XYZ file of C-alpha atoms in Angstrom:
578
model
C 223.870 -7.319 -121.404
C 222.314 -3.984 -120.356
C 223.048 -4.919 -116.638
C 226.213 -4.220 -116.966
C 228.294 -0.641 -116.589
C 229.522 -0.722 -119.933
C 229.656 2.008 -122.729
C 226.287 2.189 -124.763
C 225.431 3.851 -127.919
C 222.429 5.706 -128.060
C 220.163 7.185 -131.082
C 218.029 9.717 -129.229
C 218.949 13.295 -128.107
C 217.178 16.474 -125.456
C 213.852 15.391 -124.961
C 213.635 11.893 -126.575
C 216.149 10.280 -124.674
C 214.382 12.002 -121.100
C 211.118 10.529 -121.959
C 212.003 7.586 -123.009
C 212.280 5.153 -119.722
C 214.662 2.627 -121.343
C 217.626 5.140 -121.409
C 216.080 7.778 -118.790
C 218.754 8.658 -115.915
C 216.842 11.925 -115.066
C 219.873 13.852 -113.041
C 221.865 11.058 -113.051
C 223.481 12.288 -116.642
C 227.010 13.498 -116.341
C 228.199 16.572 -117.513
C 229.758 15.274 -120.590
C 226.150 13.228 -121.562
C 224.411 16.661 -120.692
C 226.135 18.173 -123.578
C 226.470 15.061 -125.479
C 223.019 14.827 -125.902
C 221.484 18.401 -125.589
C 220.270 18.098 -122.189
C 221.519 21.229 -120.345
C 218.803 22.979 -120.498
C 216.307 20.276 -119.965
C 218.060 19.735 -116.361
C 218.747 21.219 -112.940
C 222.649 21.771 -112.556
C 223.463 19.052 -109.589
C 224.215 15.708 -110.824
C 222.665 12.705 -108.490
C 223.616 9.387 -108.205
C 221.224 6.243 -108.418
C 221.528 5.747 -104.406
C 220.462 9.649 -103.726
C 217.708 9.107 -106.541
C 216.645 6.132 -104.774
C 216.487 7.787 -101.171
C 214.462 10.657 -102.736
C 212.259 7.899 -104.793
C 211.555 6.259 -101.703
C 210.560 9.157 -99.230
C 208.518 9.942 -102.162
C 206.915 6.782 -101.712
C 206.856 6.834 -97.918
C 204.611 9.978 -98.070
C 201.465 8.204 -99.926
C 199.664 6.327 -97.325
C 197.485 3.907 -99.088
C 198.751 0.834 -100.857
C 196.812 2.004 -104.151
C 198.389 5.025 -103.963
C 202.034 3.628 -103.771
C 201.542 1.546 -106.683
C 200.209 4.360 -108.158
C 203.402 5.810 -107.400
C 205.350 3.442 -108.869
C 203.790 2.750 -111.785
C 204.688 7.000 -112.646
C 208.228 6.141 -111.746
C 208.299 3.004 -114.243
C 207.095 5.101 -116.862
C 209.506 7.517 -116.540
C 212.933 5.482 -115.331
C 212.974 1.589 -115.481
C 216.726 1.466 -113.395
C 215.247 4.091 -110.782
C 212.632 1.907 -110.506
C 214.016 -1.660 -110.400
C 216.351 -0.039 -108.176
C 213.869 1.415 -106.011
C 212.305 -2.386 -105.678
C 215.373 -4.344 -105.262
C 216.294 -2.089 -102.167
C 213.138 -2.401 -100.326
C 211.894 -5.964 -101.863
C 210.088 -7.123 -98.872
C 207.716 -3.886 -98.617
C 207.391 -2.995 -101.834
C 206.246 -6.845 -103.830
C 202.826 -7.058 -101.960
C 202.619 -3.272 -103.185
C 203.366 -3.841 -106.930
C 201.929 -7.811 -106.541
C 199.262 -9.731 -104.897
C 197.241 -8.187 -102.739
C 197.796 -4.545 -104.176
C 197.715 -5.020 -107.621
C 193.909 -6.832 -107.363
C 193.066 -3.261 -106.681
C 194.688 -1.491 -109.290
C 193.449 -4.032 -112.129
C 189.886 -4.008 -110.573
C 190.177 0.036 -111.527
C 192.203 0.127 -115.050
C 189.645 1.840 -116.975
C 189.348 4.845 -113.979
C 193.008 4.827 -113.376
C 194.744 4.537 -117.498
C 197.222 7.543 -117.851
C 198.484 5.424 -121.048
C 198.895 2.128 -123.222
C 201.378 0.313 -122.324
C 202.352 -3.605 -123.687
C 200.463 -5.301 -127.224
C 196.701 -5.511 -127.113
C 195.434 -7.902 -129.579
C 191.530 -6.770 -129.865
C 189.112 -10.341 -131.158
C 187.590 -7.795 -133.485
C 190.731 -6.584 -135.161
C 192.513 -10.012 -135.540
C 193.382 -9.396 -139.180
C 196.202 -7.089 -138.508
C 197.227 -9.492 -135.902
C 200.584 -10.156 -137.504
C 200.954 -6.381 -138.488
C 200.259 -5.008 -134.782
C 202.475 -7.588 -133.463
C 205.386 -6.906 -135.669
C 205.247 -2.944 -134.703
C 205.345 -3.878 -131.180
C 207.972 -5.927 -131.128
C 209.914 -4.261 -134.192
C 214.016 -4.171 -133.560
C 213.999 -6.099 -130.158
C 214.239 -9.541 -129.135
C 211.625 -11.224 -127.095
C 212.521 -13.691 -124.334
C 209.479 -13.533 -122.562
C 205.656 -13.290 -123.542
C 203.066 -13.090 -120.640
C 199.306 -13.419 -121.766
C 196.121 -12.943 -120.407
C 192.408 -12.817 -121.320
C 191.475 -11.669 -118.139
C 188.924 -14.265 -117.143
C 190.114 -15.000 -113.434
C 192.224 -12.953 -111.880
C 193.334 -12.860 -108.218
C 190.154 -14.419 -106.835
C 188.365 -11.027 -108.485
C 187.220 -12.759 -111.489
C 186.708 -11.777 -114.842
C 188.049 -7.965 -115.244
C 188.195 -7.606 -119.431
C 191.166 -5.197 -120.721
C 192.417 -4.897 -117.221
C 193.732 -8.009 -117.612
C 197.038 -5.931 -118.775
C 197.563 -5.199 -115.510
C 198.585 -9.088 -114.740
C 201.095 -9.019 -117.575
C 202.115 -5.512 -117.812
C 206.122 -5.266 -116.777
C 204.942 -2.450 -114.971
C 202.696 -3.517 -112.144
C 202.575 -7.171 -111.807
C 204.166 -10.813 -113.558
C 206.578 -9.500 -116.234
C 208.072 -6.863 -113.022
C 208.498 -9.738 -111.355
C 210.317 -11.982 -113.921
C 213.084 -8.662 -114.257
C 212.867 -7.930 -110.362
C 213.362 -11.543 -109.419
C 214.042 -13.325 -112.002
C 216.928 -10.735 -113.322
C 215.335 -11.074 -116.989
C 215.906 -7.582 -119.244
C 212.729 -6.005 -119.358
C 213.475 -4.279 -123.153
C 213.134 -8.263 -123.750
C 209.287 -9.200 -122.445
C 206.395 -8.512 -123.865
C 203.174 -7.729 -121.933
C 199.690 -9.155 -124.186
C 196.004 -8.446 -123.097
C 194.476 -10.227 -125.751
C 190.563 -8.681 -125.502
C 187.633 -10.948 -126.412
C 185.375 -9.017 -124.440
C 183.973 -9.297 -120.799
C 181.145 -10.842 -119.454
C 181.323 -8.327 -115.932
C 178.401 -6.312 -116.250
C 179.781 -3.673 -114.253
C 182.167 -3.196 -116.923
C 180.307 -3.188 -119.933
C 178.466 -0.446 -118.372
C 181.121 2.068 -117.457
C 181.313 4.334 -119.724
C 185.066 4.527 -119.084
C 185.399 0.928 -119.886
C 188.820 1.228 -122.279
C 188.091 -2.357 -123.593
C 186.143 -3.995 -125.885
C 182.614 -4.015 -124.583
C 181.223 -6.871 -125.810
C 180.503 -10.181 -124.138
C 183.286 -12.941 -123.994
C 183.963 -14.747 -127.153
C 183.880 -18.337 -126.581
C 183.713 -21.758 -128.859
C 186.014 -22.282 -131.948
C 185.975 -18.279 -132.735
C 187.939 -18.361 -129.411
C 190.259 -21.008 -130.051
C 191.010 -19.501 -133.269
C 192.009 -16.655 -132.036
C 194.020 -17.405 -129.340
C 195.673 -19.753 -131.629
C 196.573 -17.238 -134.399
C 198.677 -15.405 -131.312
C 200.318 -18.582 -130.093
C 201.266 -19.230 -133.723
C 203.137 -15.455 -134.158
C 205.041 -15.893 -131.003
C 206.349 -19.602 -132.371
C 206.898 -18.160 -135.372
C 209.052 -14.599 -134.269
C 210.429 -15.974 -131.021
C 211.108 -19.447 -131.257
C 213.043 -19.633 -128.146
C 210.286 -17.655 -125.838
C 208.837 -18.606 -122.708
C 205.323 -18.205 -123.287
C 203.327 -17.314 -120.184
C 199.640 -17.670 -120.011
C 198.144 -15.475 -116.752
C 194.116 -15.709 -115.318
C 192.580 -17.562 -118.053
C 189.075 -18.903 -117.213
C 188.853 -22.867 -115.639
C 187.191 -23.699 -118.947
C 190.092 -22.794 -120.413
C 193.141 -22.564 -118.651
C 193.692 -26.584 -118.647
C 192.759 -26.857 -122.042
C 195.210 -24.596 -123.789
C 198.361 -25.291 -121.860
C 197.736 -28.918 -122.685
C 197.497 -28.176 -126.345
C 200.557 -26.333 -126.172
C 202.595 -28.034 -123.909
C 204.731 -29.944 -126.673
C 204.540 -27.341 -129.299
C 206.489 -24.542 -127.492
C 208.080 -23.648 -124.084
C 204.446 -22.627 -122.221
C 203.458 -22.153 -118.763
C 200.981 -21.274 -116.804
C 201.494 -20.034 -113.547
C 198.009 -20.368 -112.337
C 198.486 -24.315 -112.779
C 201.806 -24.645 -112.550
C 203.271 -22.216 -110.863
C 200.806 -22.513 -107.690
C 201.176 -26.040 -108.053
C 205.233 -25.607 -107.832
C 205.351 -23.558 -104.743
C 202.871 -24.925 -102.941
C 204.807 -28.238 -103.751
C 208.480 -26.632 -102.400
C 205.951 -25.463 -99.230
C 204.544 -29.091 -98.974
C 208.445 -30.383 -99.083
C 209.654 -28.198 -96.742
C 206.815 -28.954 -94.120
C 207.223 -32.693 -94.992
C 210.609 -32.966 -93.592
C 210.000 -30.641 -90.780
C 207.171 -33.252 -89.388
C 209.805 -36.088 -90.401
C 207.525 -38.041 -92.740
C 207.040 -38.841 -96.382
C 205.444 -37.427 -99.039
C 203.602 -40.774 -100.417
C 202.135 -41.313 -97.174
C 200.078 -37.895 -96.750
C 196.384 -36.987 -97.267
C 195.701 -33.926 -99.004
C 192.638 -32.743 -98.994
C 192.418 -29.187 -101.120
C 189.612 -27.262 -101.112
C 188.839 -25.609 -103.950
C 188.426 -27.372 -107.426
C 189.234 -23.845 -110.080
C 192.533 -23.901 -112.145
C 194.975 -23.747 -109.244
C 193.273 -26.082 -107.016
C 193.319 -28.350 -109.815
C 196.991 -27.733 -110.761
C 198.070 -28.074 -107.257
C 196.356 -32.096 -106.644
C 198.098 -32.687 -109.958
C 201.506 -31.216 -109.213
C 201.713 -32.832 -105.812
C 200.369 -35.872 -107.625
C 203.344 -36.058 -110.233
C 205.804 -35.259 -107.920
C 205.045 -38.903 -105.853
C 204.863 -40.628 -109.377
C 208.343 -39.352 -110.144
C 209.567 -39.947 -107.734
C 209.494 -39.156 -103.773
C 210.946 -35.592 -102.947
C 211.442 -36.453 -99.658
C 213.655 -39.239 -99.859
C 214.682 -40.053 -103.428
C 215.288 -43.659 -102.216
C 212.035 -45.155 -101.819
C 210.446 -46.161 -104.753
C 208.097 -44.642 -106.949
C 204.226 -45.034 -106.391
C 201.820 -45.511 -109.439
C 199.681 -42.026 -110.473
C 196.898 -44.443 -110.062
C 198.229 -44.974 -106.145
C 198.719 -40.796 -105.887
C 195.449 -40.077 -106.736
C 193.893 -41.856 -104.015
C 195.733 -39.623 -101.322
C 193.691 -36.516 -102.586
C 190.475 -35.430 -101.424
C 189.326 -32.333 -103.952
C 186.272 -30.454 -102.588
C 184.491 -27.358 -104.754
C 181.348 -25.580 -103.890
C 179.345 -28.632 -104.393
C 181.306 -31.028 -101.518
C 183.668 -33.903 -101.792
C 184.325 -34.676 -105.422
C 182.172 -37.593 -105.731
C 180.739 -40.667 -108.633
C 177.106 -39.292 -106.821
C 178.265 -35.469 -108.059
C 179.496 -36.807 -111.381
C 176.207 -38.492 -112.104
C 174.568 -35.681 -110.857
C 176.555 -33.669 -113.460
C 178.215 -31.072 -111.059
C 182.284 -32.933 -111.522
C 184.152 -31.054 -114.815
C 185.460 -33.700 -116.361
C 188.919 -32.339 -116.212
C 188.890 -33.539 -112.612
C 187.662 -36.992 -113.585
C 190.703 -38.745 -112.110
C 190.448 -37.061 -108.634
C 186.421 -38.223 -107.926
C 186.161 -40.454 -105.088
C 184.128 -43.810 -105.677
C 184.789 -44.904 -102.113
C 182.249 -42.602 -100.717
C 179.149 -43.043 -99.919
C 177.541 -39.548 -99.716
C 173.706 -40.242 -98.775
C 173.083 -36.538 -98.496
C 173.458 -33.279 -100.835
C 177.447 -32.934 -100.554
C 179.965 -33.990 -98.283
C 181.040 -30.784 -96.637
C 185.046 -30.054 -95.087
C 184.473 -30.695 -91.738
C 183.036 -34.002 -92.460
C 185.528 -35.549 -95.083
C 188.622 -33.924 -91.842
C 186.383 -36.181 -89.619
C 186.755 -39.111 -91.420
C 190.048 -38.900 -93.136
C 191.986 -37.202 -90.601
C 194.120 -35.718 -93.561
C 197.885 -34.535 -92.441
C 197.381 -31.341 -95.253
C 194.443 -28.806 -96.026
C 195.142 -26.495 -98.406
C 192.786 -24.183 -99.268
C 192.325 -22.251 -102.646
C 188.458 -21.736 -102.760
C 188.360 -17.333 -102.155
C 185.803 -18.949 -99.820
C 186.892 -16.455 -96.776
C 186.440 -18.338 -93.386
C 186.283 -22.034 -94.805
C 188.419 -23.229 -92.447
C 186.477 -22.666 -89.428
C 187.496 -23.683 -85.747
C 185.645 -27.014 -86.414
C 187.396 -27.864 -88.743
C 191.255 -26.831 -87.950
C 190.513 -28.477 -84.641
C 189.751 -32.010 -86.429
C 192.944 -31.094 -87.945
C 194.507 -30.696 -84.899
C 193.090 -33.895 -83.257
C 193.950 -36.124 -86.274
C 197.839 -35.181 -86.637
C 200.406 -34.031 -84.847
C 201.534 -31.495 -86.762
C 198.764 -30.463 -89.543
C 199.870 -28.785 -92.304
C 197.297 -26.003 -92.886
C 198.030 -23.979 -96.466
C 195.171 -21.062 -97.105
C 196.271 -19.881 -100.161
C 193.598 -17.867 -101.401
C 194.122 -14.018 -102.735
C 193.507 -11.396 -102.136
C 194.107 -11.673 -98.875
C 190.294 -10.345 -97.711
C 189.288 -13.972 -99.085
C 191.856 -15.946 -97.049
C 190.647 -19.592 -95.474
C 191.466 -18.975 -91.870
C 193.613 -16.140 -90.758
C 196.797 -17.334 -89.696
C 196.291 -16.513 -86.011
C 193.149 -18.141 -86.092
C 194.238 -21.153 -87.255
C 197.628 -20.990 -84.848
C 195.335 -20.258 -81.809
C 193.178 -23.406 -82.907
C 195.054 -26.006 -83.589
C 197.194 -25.159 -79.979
C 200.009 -23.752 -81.883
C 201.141 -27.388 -83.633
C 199.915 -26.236 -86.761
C 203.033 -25.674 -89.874
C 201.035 -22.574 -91.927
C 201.598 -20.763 -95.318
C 199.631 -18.267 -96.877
C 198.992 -16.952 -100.310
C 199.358 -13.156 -99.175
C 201.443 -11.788 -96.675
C 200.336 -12.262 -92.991
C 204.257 -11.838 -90.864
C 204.202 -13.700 -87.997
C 201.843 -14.919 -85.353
C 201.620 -16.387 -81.399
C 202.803 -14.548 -78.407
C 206.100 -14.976 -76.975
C 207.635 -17.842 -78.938
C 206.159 -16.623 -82.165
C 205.637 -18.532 -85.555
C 206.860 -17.185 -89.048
C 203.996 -17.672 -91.546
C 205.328 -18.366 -94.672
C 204.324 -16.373 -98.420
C 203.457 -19.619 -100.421
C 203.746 -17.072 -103.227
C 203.979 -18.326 -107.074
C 206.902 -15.277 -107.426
C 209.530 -17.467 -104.985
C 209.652 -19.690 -107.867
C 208.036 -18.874 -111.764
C 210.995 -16.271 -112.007
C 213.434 -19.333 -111.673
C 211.389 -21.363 -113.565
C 211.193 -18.922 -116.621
C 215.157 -18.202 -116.403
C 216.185 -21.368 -116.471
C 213.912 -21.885 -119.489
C 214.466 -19.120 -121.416
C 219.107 -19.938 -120.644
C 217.812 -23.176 -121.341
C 216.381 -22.437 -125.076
C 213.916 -25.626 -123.759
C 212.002 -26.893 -126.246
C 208.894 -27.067 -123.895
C 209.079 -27.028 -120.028
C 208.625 -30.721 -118.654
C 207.084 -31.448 -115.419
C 210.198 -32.704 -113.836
C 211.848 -29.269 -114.672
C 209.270 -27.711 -112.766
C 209.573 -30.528 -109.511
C 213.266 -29.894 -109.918
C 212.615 -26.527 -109.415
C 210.102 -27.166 -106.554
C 212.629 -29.250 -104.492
C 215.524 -26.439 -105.199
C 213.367 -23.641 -103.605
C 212.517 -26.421 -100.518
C 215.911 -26.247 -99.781
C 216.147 -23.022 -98.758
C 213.394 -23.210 -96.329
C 214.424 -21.688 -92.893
C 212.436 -23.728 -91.207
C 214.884 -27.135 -92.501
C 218.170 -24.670 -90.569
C 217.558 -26.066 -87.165
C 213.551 -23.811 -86.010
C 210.359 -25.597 -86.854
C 209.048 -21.901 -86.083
C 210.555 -20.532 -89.079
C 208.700 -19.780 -92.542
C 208.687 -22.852 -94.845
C 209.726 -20.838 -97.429
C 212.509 -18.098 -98.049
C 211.675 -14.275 -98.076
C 211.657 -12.069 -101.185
C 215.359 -10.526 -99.903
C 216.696 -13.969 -100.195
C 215.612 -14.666 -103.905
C 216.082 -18.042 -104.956
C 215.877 -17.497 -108.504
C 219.686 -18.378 -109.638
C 219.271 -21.650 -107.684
C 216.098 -22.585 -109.157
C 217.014 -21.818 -112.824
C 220.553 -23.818 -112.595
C 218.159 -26.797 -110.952
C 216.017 -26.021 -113.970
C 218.436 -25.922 -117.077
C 220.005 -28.702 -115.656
C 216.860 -30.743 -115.846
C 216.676 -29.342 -118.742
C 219.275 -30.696 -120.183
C 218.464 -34.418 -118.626
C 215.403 -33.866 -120.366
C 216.496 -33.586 -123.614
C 214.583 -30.355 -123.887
C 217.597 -28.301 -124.129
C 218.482 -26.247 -126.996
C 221.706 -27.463 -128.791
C 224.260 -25.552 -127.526
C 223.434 -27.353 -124.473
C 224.961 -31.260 -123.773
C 225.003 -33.471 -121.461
C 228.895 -31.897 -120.485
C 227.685 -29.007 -119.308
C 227.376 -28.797 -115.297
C 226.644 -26.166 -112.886
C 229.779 -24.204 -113.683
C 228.521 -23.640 -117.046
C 224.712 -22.963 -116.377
C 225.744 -20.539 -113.386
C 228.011 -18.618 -115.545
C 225.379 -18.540 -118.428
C 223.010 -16.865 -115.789
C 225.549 -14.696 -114.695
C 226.266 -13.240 -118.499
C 221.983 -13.128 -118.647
C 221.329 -11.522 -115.817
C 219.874 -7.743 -115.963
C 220.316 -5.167 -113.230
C 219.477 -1.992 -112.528
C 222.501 -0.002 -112.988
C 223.366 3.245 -115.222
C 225.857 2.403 -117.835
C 227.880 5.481 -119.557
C 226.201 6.931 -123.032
C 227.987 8.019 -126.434
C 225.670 9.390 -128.794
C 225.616 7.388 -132.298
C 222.818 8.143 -134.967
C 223.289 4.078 -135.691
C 222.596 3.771 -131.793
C 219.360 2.442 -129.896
C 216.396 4.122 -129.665
């Protein structure tokens, strides 16, 4: 694989081969590869290796002050050298993720059409589906594809519906697809990045006159499904053995396709099931640090949208599997699981009254509670921690200050150790800042966040843990894509879940500690050996896979997959890539 520092055989000579960020070493060509391929001229005389590139890279970096303008930064340095700028990443992961990621990149997508220098990744335009096939082809033309990431751009990052910037989610250069290489190790010459454009309905947008999308109101209805269908139908059809990963769809939607899918191809979404995954490891993890069970908590999440949704239902299937926190009790019915979940939306407590009333999608049918009698308009948060005294609130609403002081303090008064997950992004639309909520609940409360908040308390401080969906859909989509899986089951993704748990810090002997590991500590090899295995228990696996192979084998299958940034030597060869 490219990773490695082996010979390779390249097409392209002088200027070509300098512009094109696949090959690009900038001064990092040797003297012989200088003359090899006509580059002399094009370069100043002193030869630098990748670690003096990446020093300069980074005080480079260091200089811009704002976090727009470092992913600004970065983006240049993609376009121009992928190693340099996996490189770059790798050294300072920590740092630089919430730069290139969540809460950074909100920004940067919210201002595509003001900040496009060029195209970059397939956009598949509603109004020019009929060279669907053709566009896709040229795109893709002489390479492989292990990955496709999606989006329509509907609802992203708690910003909403942002059209043609949706490329931004997928694009390998600023958000999910970087992430998959960075993290996940998977060659970025092998993803593809898809906006597929059926208009916006954000005003704001379709009147900018700098709008580079198609400004038109959203498609909807059977013209929609056809469409997004057609796609789904090329990438079965050219990649068989893809992971196909849909990004920020709309509610209406988001449910509705990855169920059609599910069984017809390897799909995920990470919206559903990737927030549903981590914040699963993060509910493990705090599980055993309070010393209790999984089946016996009550979860109330607030928020009722795609991830909200995906998280009850993850969290639900995980206790119907089987319990992740000892594997020797017995199962409970999903029947049983659904009663420990209390789902509240921007009506109240997901009620039979609300259902009647016609406010309850009926996607979330099997979480509405008929054992409440809700005499007024809604059944607000503070009222349903009142009465339930729930041990977990997790919050992914964007409703900024939901969890008040009321309300973490019936928390507080109704457990011992509440588990208290505001996972909402940006961070600007976070539940309860994590000092808040440590200062109110008298510092028993176990806290994770969707964005980056370090650590809080004086003295004998608490690590707030990143209950980020990149810990674990890089994993996820390895051990998929090693896998060849047919589709990706749900207990591939709770084997996953309960991999990742075991790396929390806070299960090595400090309740203090984050529930979850840090970016520097990458789970993803663990998770995708967890994965293929399950894989392979599954059934799901492709055929070179049986039931003989072990851990030895997937490990060294990841090993032999794995890309990294590193310069390999060039020969030129007019048969050569290009």
């Amino acid at each position: 694989m490219a990773s490695k520092t082996f010979t390779r055989r390249i097409a392209l000579k002088g200027n070509a081969l300098l512009t094109h960020p696949r090959f690009n070493k900038g001064t990092a060509f040797n003297p012989k590869e200088r003359k090899e391929f006509a580059l002399t001229g094009h370069l100043p005389h002193r030869v630098n290796t990748l670690d003096e590139q990446c020093n300069r890279a980074y005080n480079q970096l260091s200089s811009r002050e704002s976090p727009i303008a470092k992913n600004t930064f970065l983006q240049s340095l993609k376009e121009q050298n992928w190693v340099l700028y996996y490189q770059l990443l790798s050294r300072h992961l920590d740092e630089l993720v919430p730069i290139i990621y969540t809460p950074t990149e909100a920004e940067a997508i919210s201002n595509y059409s003001h900040l496009f220098r060029r195209s970059e990744g397939l956009y598949l335009t509603f109004p020019d589906q009929d060279t669907m096939e053709e566009d896709f082809l040229e795109q893709t033309k002489g390479r492989h594809m292990d990955l496709v990431v999606c989006s329509d751009a509907e609802a992203i990052l708690g910003i909403g519906d942002q059209g043609v910037g949706g490329i931004g989610v997928c694009d390998i250069s600023a958000a999910k697809s970087v992430i998959y290489t960075l993290v996940g190790g998977i060659d970025p010459s092998r993803t593809l990045p898809v906006m597929l454009d059926v208009g916006t309905d954000n005003e704001d947008l379709l009147n900018d006159e700098l709008y580079v999308g198609w400004p038109q109101k959203r498609v909807r209805g059977e013209e929609y499904d056809k469409f997004i269908d057609k796609f789904v139908q090329l990438v079965r059809k050219y990649f068989p053995t893809s992971l196909l990963h849909f990004e920020d769809f709309g509610v209406t939607n988001a449910h509705r396709i990855l169920e059609r899918y599910a069984d017809q191809h390897s799909v995920f979404n990470d919206d559903i099931q990737g927030t549903g995954a981590v914040t699963l490891a993060t509910v493990i993890s705090a599980v055993k640090v309070t010393k209790t069970k999984l089946s016996d908590q009550r979860i109330i999440v607030y928020g009722a949208g795609s991830a909200g949704l995906g998280i009850a239902r993850q969290l639900r299937d995980a206790m119907a599997v089987g319990n992740e926190v000892d594997s020797s009790l017995p199962d409970i019915s999903t029947q049983e699981s659904n009663t420990k979940f209390y789902l509240i939306d921007k009506f109240g407590l997901l009620t039979t009254k609300l259902k009647d009333q016609g406010k309850v999608r009926d996607d979330l049918d099997e979480f509405v509670r008929q054992d409440w009698n809700d005499e007024n308009d809604g059944v607000h948060l503070v009222d349903v921690v009142r009465k339930v005294k729930p041990t977990i609130l997790i919050g992914c609403s964007t409703h900024a200050g939901g969890f008040t002081e009321d309300v973490v303090k019936a928390m507080k008064d109704g457990v011992e150790r509440p588990i208290i997950l505001p996972l909402s992004n940006p961070s600007k639309l976070v539940e309860a800042h994590p000092e808040d909520i440590w200062k109110w609940s008298d510092g028993k409360a176990l806290i994770a966040t969707g964005s980056p908040f370090g650590t809080v308390g004086d003295g004998y401080v608490y690590v707030v843990g990143e209950c980020n969906n990149a810990l674990i859909y890089p994993g996820l989509g390895l051990g998929s894509i090693i896998s060849h899986s047919k589709k990706m089951t749900l207990q591939m993704i709770t084997a996953g879940a309960r991999r990742l748990a075991e790396l929390s810090p806070a299960l090595k002997g400090d309740s203090h500690a984050s529930l979850l590991p840090a970016f520097e500590n990458a789970p993803e090899a663990k998770v995708a050996i967890a994965v293929v295995l399950q894989a392979i228990k599954d059934g799901v696996a492709g055929d070179h896979w049986d039931s003989s192979k072990g851990e030895k084998e997937v490990r060294a299958a990841i090993e032999e997959m794995i890309w990294k940034p590193v310069y390999s030597e060039f020969v030129y060869d007019e048969a050569g890539e290009k």
